[in-house]
């Protein structure tokens, strides 16, 4: 199917749909200039994200992990939402039942104006205390290392779900409900290899939804979805409305 035919088909499905769910990943923010995780521009001092975004890495060297997050905060602080983020805000207005699930921690969906969303991997602009669990919003760039909790002086960590950690059960439940009850699932800019988000496409298909993927490259989901559109999120997503 050509890119144009794919766009046409998704537009037709959306025009009659009432319940729409969208899953986004780093690719939607790539068009705003935020490096993806698995692209070469995602590397920092030759570390891969998987080597730093773990509780073990933080326990071993919290300073190193905070330096990495300060690098990422600095990059993200200068970025703005792009037309793909804006189109998803418009979708939220248009459909009776809409839910946006993002794996991104950059906060760009919120900045664009999305409100019906689950940030299932957390948010880089929040910190949580490793001792008392207090969660705060924090926009410091850079964060003074090592940051301490205002209540108990415990060590603060980024409020992000790291590899090997569990996702918030409430957000996860809400996300699975949205995936399993939608008529259309759009999957935008994710490599589709990190669980549980990787299971959303097969779950939605099994529940009878029409599933479309928008990505620069083919992914493990491409064979399974109804329509796979290759292109930049910022160019394609606005055309779906
Ligand atoms: P990845 O970096 O794994 O994948 C980004 C995807 O976006 C790739 O499939 C690219 O082909 C695609 N892409 C890049 N630029 C694009 C563009 N302009 N338009 C459309 N697609 C584009 O990022 P995620 O799939 O989001 O987890 O990664 C999932 C999780 O793994 C992340 O949330 C993070 C990471 O480790 C945690 O931090 C817990």
mmCIF file of C-alpha atoms and ligand atoms in Angstrom:
data_model
loop_
_atom_site.group_PDB
_atom_site.id
_atom_site.type_symbol
_atom_site.label_atom_id
_atom_site.label_comp_id
_atom_site.label_asym_id
_atom_site.label_seq_id
_atom_site.Cartn_x
_atom_site.Cartn_y
_atom_site.Cartn_z
ATOM 1 C CA UNK A 1 0.000 0.000 0.000
ATOM 2 C CA UNK A 2 1.339 3.438 -0.868
ATOM 3 C CA UNK A 3 1.763 6.114 1.751
ATOM 4 C CA UNK A 4 -1.170 8.070 0.239
ATOM 5 C CA UNK A 5 -3.435 5.007 0.236
ATOM 6 C CA UNK A 6 -2.489 4.307 3.876
ATOM 7 C CA UNK A 7 -3.310 7.868 4.905
ATOM 8 C CA UNK A 8 -6.612 7.688 3.011
ATOM 9 C CA UNK A 9 -7.570 4.444 4.753
ATOM 10 C CA UNK A 10 -6.755 5.759 8.233
ATOM 11 C CA UNK A 11 -8.682 8.983 7.555
ATOM 12 C CA UNK A 12 -11.703 6.930 6.511
ATOM 13 C CA UNK A 13 -11.530 4.813 9.675
ATOM 14 C CA UNK A 14 -11.130 7.865 11.880
ATOM 15 C CA UNK A 15 -14.022 9.671 10.227
ATOM 16 C CA UNK A 16 -16.483 7.077 11.534
ATOM 17 C CA UNK A 17 -14.742 6.187 14.804
ATOM 18 C CA UNK A 18 -15.873 7.295 18.245
ATOM 19 C CA UNK A 19 -13.212 5.590 20.389
ATOM 20 C CA UNK A 20 -9.614 6.280 19.434
ATOM 21 C CA UNK A 21 -6.406 5.438 21.279
ATOM 22 C CA UNK A 22 -2.918 6.603 20.360
ATOM 23 C CA UNK A 23 0.446 5.236 21.490
ATOM 24 C CA UNK A 24 3.487 7.429 20.964
ATOM 25 C CA UNK A 25 7.228 6.931 21.346
ATOM 26 C CA UNK A 26 10.432 8.863 20.866
ATOM 27 C CA UNK A 27 9.855 9.247 17.096
ATOM 28 C CA UNK A 28 7.096 11.839 17.586
ATOM 29 C CA UNK A 29 9.493 14.042 19.538
ATOM 30 C CA UNK A 30 12.362 13.406 17.106
ATOM 31 C CA UNK A 31 10.691 15.969 14.858
ATOM 32 C CA UNK A 32 11.019 18.479 17.712
ATOM 33 C CA UNK A 33 14.737 17.704 17.939
ATOM 34 C CA UNK A 34 14.673 15.354 20.939
ATOM 35 C CA UNK A 35 17.072 12.430 20.309
ATOM 36 C CA UNK A 36 15.468 8.975 20.156
ATOM 37 C CA UNK A 37 16.718 6.210 22.428
ATOM 38 C CA UNK A 38 17.967 3.769 19.870
ATOM 39 C CA UNK A 39 19.264 6.191 17.267
ATOM 40 C CA UNK A 40 22.984 7.093 17.392
ATOM 41 C CA UNK A 41 22.100 10.615 18.550
ATOM 42 C CA UNK A 42 20.632 9.036 21.702
ATOM 43 C CA UNK A 43 24.110 8.081 22.887
ATOM 44 C CA UNK A 44 25.735 10.062 25.714
ATOM 45 C CA UNK A 45 29.429 9.609 26.477
ATOM 46 C CA UNK A 46 29.176 6.249 24.701
ATOM 47 C CA UNK A 47 26.553 4.952 27.141
ATOM 48 C CA UNK A 48 23.338 3.465 25.835
ATOM 49 C CA UNK A 49 20.057 4.397 27.560
ATOM 50 C CA UNK A 50 19.711 0.809 28.788
ATOM 51 C CA UNK A 51 22.965 1.181 30.751
ATOM 52 C CA UNK A 52 21.829 4.319 32.598
ATOM 53 C CA UNK A 53 18.063 4.038 32.956
ATOM 54 C CA UNK A 54 18.181 1.287 35.569
ATOM 55 C CA UNK A 55 17.860 1.180 39.361
ATOM 56 C CA UNK A 56 21.203 -0.654 39.463
ATOM 57 C CA UNK A 57 22.996 2.145 37.596
ATOM 58 C CA UNK A 58 21.512 4.710 40.009
ATOM 59 C CA UNK A 59 22.481 2.661 43.079
ATOM 60 C CA UNK A 60 26.017 2.255 41.714
ATOM 61 C CA UNK A 61 26.580 5.836 40.590
ATOM 62 C CA UNK A 62 23.713 8.310 41.181
ATOM 63 C CA UNK A 63 25.965 11.190 40.146
ATOM 64 C CA UNK A 64 26.536 9.693 36.679
ATOM 65 C CA UNK A 65 22.819 9.017 36.178
ATOM 66 C CA UNK A 66 21.892 12.554 37.284
ATOM 67 C CA UNK A 67 24.517 13.988 34.911
ATOM 68 C CA UNK A 68 22.853 12.074 32.083
ATOM 69 C CA UNK A 69 19.413 13.369 33.071
ATOM 70 C CA UNK A 70 20.796 16.898 33.286
ATOM 71 C CA UNK A 71 22.091 16.474 29.713
ATOM 72 C CA UNK A 72 18.655 15.278 28.611
ATOM 73 C CA UNK A 73 16.845 18.042 30.552
ATOM 74 C CA UNK A 74 19.015 20.650 28.860
ATOM 75 C CA UNK A 75 18.169 19.275 25.404
ATOM 76 C CA UNK A 76 14.443 18.916 26.086
ATOM 77 C CA UNK A 77 14.050 22.312 27.803
ATOM 78 C CA UNK A 78 14.827 24.022 24.500
ATOM 79 C CA UNK A 79 12.325 21.980 22.443
ATOM 80 C CA UNK A 80 8.764 22.730 21.437
ATOM 81 C CA UNK A 81 5.849 20.500 20.411
ATOM 82 C CA UNK A 82 5.546 19.957 16.634
ATOM 83 C CA UNK A 83 2.494 19.593 14.338
ATOM 84 C CA UNK A 84 2.125 15.898 15.260
ATOM 85 C CA UNK A 85 1.696 16.778 18.947
ATOM 86 C CA UNK A 86 -0.804 19.489 17.929
ATOM 87 C CA UNK A 87 -2.811 17.062 15.767
ATOM 88 C CA UNK A 88 -3.208 14.743 18.760
ATOM 89 C CA UNK A 89 -4.594 17.639 20.817
ATOM 90 C CA UNK A 90 -7.143 18.160 18.040
ATOM 91 C CA UNK A 91 -8.022 14.431 18.094
ATOM 92 C CA UNK A 92 -8.682 14.661 21.835
ATOM 93 C CA UNK A 93 -11.282 17.345 21.067
ATOM 94 C CA UNK A 94 -12.813 15.469 18.176
ATOM 95 C CA UNK A 95 -13.510 11.968 19.489
ATOM 96 C CA UNK A 96 -16.027 10.984 22.160
ATOM 97 C CA UNK A 97 -13.561 8.584 23.715
ATOM 98 C CA UNK A 98 -9.906 9.367 23.272
ATOM 99 C CA UNK A 99 -6.820 8.320 25.173
ATOM 100 C CA UNK A 100 -3.174 9.081 24.481
ATOM 101 C CA UNK A 101 -0.540 6.756 25.890
ATOM 102 C CA UNK A 102 3.034 7.965 25.631
ATOM 103 C CA UNK A 103 6.307 6.302 26.458
ATOM 104 C CA UNK A 104 7.969 9.707 26.223
ATOM 105 C CA UNK A 105 9.096 11.440 29.381
ATOM 106 C CA UNK A 106 9.744 14.822 27.725
ATOM 107 C CA UNK A 107 6.391 16.387 28.636
ATOM 108 C CA UNK A 108 5.834 17.703 25.080
ATOM 109 C CA UNK A 109 2.305 16.256 24.818
ATOM 110 C CA UNK A 110 1.254 18.179 27.937
ATOM 111 C CA UNK A 111 3.000 21.296 26.687
ATOM 112 C CA UNK A 112 1.049 20.987 23.424
ATOM 113 C CA UNK A 113 -2.213 20.819 25.385
ATOM 114 C CA UNK A 114 -3.067 17.108 25.640
ATOM 115 C CA UNK A 115 -4.902 16.276 28.853
ATOM 116 C CA UNK A 116 -6.313 12.801 28.273
ATOM 117 C CA UNK A 117 -3.010 11.023 28.529
ATOM 118 C CA UNK A 118 -0.961 8.473 30.440
ATOM 119 C CA UNK A 119 2.779 9.097 30.630
ATOM 120 C CA UNK A 120 3.483 5.452 31.341
ATOM 121 C CA UNK A 121 7.266 5.896 31.691
ATOM 122 C CA UNK A 122 7.031 8.999 33.900
ATOM 123 C CA UNK A 123 8.084 12.597 33.296
ATOM 124 C CA UNK A 124 11.578 14.080 33.217
ATOM 125 C CA UNK A 125 10.293 17.259 34.904
ATOM 126 C CA UNK A 126 9.316 15.355 38.047
ATOM 127 C CA UNK A 127 11.511 13.998 40.836
ATOM 128 C CA UNK A 128 10.729 11.470 43.542
ATOM 129 C CA UNK A 129 12.387 10.837 46.895
ATOM 130 C CA UNK A 130 14.112 7.458 47.249
ATOM 131 C CA UNK A 131 13.438 7.588 51.029
ATOM 132 C CA UNK A 132 9.897 8.939 51.575
ATOM 133 C CA UNK A 133 8.436 8.679 48.065
ATOM 134 C CA UNK A 134 7.407 12.358 47.802
ATOM 135 C CA UNK A 135 6.939 13.414 44.160
ATOM 136 C CA UNK A 136 7.545 17.008 43.048
ATOM 137 C CA UNK A 137 7.656 18.938 39.793
ATOM 138 C CA UNK A 138 11.133 20.333 39.197
ATOM 139 C CA UNK A 139 12.204 22.378 36.165
ATOM 140 C CA UNK A 140 15.801 23.140 37.230
ATOM 141 C CA UNK A 141 18.332 22.900 34.431
ATOM 142 C CA UNK A 142 20.708 21.637 35.576
ATOM 143 C CA UNK A 143 19.542 20.047 38.811
ATOM 144 C CA UNK A 144 22.234 20.550 41.480
ATOM 145 C CA UNK A 145 23.830 17.126 42.023
ATOM 146 C CA UNK A 146 23.034 15.292 44.269
ATOM 147 C CA UNK A 147 19.497 16.680 44.861
ATOM 148 C CA UNK A 148 17.812 16.178 48.245
ATOM 149 C CA UNK A 149 14.184 15.858 49.311
ATOM 150 C CA UNK A 150 12.657 19.012 50.825
ATOM 151 C CA UNK A 151 10.870 16.895 53.461
ATOM 152 C CA UNK A 152 13.361 14.279 54.608
ATOM 153 C CA UNK A 153 16.644 15.142 52.850
ATOM 154 C CA UNK A 154 16.602 11.739 51.150
ATOM 155 C CA UNK A 155 18.227 11.365 47.731
ATOM 156 C CA UNK A 156 15.967 12.459 44.879
ATOM 157 C CA UNK A 157 15.751 10.465 41.656
ATOM 158 C CA UNK A 158 14.125 11.205 38.318
ATOM 159 C CA UNK A 159 10.420 10.261 38.425
ATOM 160 C CA UNK A 160 10.875 7.842 35.569
ATOM 161 C CA UNK A 161 10.167 4.147 35.204
ATOM 162 C CA UNK A 162 13.511 2.491 34.627
ATOM 163 C CA UNK A 163 14.256 -0.863 33.035
ATOM 164 C CA UNK A 164 13.346 -3.621 35.467
ATOM 165 C CA UNK A 165 10.839 -1.453 37.374
ATOM 166 C CA UNK A 166 7.056 -1.785 37.389
ATOM 167 C CA UNK A 167 4.785 0.721 35.741
ATOM 168 C CA UNK A 168 2.187 2.541 37.813
ATOM 169 C CA UNK A 169 -0.672 0.053 38.016
ATOM 170 C CA UNK A 170 -3.412 2.695 37.702
ATOM 171 C CA UNK A 171 -1.897 4.238 34.550
ATOM 172 C CA UNK A 172 -1.283 0.800 33.133
ATOM 173 C CA UNK A 173 -4.859 -0.333 33.816
ATOM 174 C CA UNK A 174 -6.218 2.809 32.177
ATOM 175 C CA UNK A 175 -3.944 2.272 29.174
ATOM 176 C CA UNK A 176 -4.937 -1.356 28.681
ATOM 177 C CA UNK A 177 -8.613 -0.387 28.945
ATOM 178 C CA UNK A 178 -8.092 2.248 26.251
ATOM 179 C CA UNK A 179 -6.210 -0.217 24.020
ATOM 180 C CA UNK A 180 -8.740 -3.011 24.427
ATOM 181 C CA UNK A 181 -11.846 -0.880 23.953
ATOM 182 C CA UNK A 182 -10.867 1.396 21.047
ATOM 183 C CA UNK A 183 -12.056 1.183 17.451
ATOM 184 C CA UNK A 184 -8.835 2.655 16.089
ATOM 185 C CA UNK A 185 -5.328 2.428 17.584
ATOM 186 C CA UNK A 186 -2.625 4.678 16.130
ATOM 187 C CA UNK A 187 0.991 3.826 16.932
ATOM 188 C CA UNK A 188 3.332 6.723 16.275
ATOM 189 C CA UNK A 189 7.147 6.721 16.364
ATOM 190 C CA UNK A 190 7.956 3.789 18.575
ATOM 191 C CA UNK A 191 10.352 0.941 17.862
ATOM 192 C CA UNK A 192 7.771 -1.398 19.405
ATOM 193 C CA UNK A 193 10.236 -3.465 21.389
ATOM 194 C CA UNK A 194 9.794 -2.235 24.980
ATOM 195 C CA UNK A 195 7.003 -3.911 26.986
ATOM 196 C CA UNK A 196 4.228 -3.444 27.883
ATOM 197 C CA UNK A 197 3.712 -0.904 25.075
ATOM 198 C CA UNK A 198 5.008 -3.504 22.610
ATOM 199 C CA UNK A 199 1.965 -5.648 23.404
ATOM 200 C CA UNK A 200 -0.597 -2.911 22.656
ATOM 201 C CA UNK A 201 -0.799 -3.549 18.899
ATOM 202 C CA UNK A 202 -1.499 -7.304 19.223
ATOM 203 C CA UNK A 203 -3.940 -6.661 22.102
ATOM 204 C CA UNK A 204 -5.916 -4.073 20.138
ATOM 205 C CA UNK A 205 -5.975 -6.304 17.055
ATOM 206 C CA UNK A 206 -7.199 -9.244 19.113
ATOM 207 C CA UNK A 207 -9.966 -7.022 20.504
ATOM 208 C CA UNK A 208 -11.073 -6.131 16.953
ATOM 209 C CA UNK A 209 -9.590 -2.643 16.527
ATOM 210 C CA UNK A 210 -8.188 -1.193 13.324
ATOM 211 C CA UNK A 211 -4.476 -0.611 14.003
ATOM 212 C CA UNK A 212 -2.236 1.776 12.077
ATOM 213 C CA UNK A 213 1.443 2.529 12.523
ATOM 214 C CA UNK A 214 3.290 5.718 11.549
ATOM 215 C CA UNK A 215 7.075 5.364 11.636
ATOM 216 C CA UNK A 216 10.116 6.357 9.609
ATOM 217 C CA UNK A 217 11.114 2.686 9.318
ATOM 218 C CA UNK A 218 9.470 -0.751 9.480
ATOM 219 C CA UNK A 219 9.134 -2.130 13.048
ATOM 220 C CA UNK A 220 8.264 -5.524 14.588
ATOM 221 C CA UNK A 221 4.622 -4.303 14.507
ATOM 222 C CA UNK A 222 4.584 -3.534 10.773
ATOM 223 C CA UNK A 223 3.545 -7.023 9.703
ATOM 224 C CA UNK A 224 0.773 -7.193 12.240
ATOM 225 C CA UNK A 225 -0.947 -3.830 11.820
ATOM 226 C CA UNK A 226 -3.667 -3.051 9.257
ATOM 227 C CA UNK A 227 -1.799 -0.103 7.799
ATOM 228 C CA UNK A 228 1.854 0.831 8.134
ATOM 229 C CA UNK A 229 2.711 4.338 6.934
ATOM 230 C CA UNK A 230 6.348 5.271 6.550
ATOM 231 C CA UNK A 231 7.234 8.909 7.072
ATOM 232 C CA UNK A 232 7.893 11.667 9.588
ATOM 233 C CA UNK A 233 5.308 11.922 12.343
ATOM 234 C CA UNK A 234 5.081 15.704 11.964
ATOM 235 C CA UNK A 235 4.134 15.373 8.281
ATOM 236 C CA UNK A 236 1.844 12.347 8.489
ATOM 237 C CA UNK A 237 -0.144 12.696 11.721
ATOM 238 C CA UNK A 238 -1.746 16.068 10.815
ATOM 239 C CA UNK A 239 -2.899 14.536 7.509
ATOM 240 C CA UNK A 240 -4.889 11.857 9.326
ATOM 241 C CA UNK A 241 -7.543 14.333 10.434
HETATM 242 P P1 LIG B 1 13.113 4.248 20.186
HETATM 243 O O1 LIG B 1 14.297 5.159 20.143
HETATM 244 O O2 LIG B 1 13.339 2.815 20.525
HETATM 245 O O3 LIG B 1 12.374 4.247 18.767
HETATM 246 C C1 LIG B 1 12.037 5.434 18.113
HETATM 247 C C2 LIG B 1 11.232 5.048 16.894
HETATM 248 O O4 LIG B 1 10.823 6.247 16.255
HETATM 249 C C3 LIG B 1 12.013 4.234 15.854
HETATM 250 O O5 LIG B 1 11.196 3.134 15.444
HETATM 251 C C4 LIG B 1 12.239 5.221 14.700
HETATM 252 O O6 LIG B 1 12.190 4.568 13.441
HETATM 253 C C5 LIG B 1 11.046 6.139 14.861
HETATM 254 N N1 LIG B 1 11.255 7.503 14.375
HETATM 255 C C6 LIG B 1 12.376 8.269 14.446
HETATM 256 N N2 LIG B 1 12.159 9.489 13.963
HETATM 257 C C7 LIG B 1 10.863 9.533 13.562
HETATM 258 C C8 LIG B 1 10.018 10.531 12.983
HETATM 259 N N3 LIG B 1 10.476 11.752 12.712
HETATM 260 N N4 LIG B 1 8.733 10.205 12.716
HETATM 261 C C9 LIG B 1 8.247 8.953 12.972
HETATM 262 N N5 LIG B 1 8.993 7.983 13.529
HETATM 263 C C10 LIG B 1 10.279 8.246 13.817
HETATM 264 O O7 LIG B 1 12.049 4.915 21.158
HETATM 265 P P2 LIG B 1 10.781 4.280 21.869
HETATM 266 O O8 LIG B 1 10.141 3.255 21.017
HETATM 267 O O9 LIG B 1 9.953 5.407 22.333
HETATM 268 O O10 LIG B 1 12.022 3.782 28.071
HETATM 269 O O11 LIG B 1 11.445 3.588 23.096
HETATM 270 C C11 LIG B 1 10.646 2.971 24.057
HETATM 271 C C12 LIG B 1 11.255 3.117 25.420
HETATM 272 O O12 LIG B 1 12.583 2.605 25.426
HETATM 273 C C13 LIG B 1 11.442 4.542 25.884
HETATM 274 O O13 LIG B 1 10.290 5.084 26.461
HETATM 275 C C14 LIG B 1 12.517 4.434 26.892
HETATM 276 C C15 LIG B 1 13.441 3.585 26.083
HETATM 277 O O14 LIG B 1 14.447 3.009 26.705
HETATM 278 C C16 LIG B 1 12.389 4.217 29.291
HETATM 279 O O15 LIG B 1 13.098 5.185 29.479
HETATM 280 C C17 LIG B 1 11.816 3.416 30.390
#
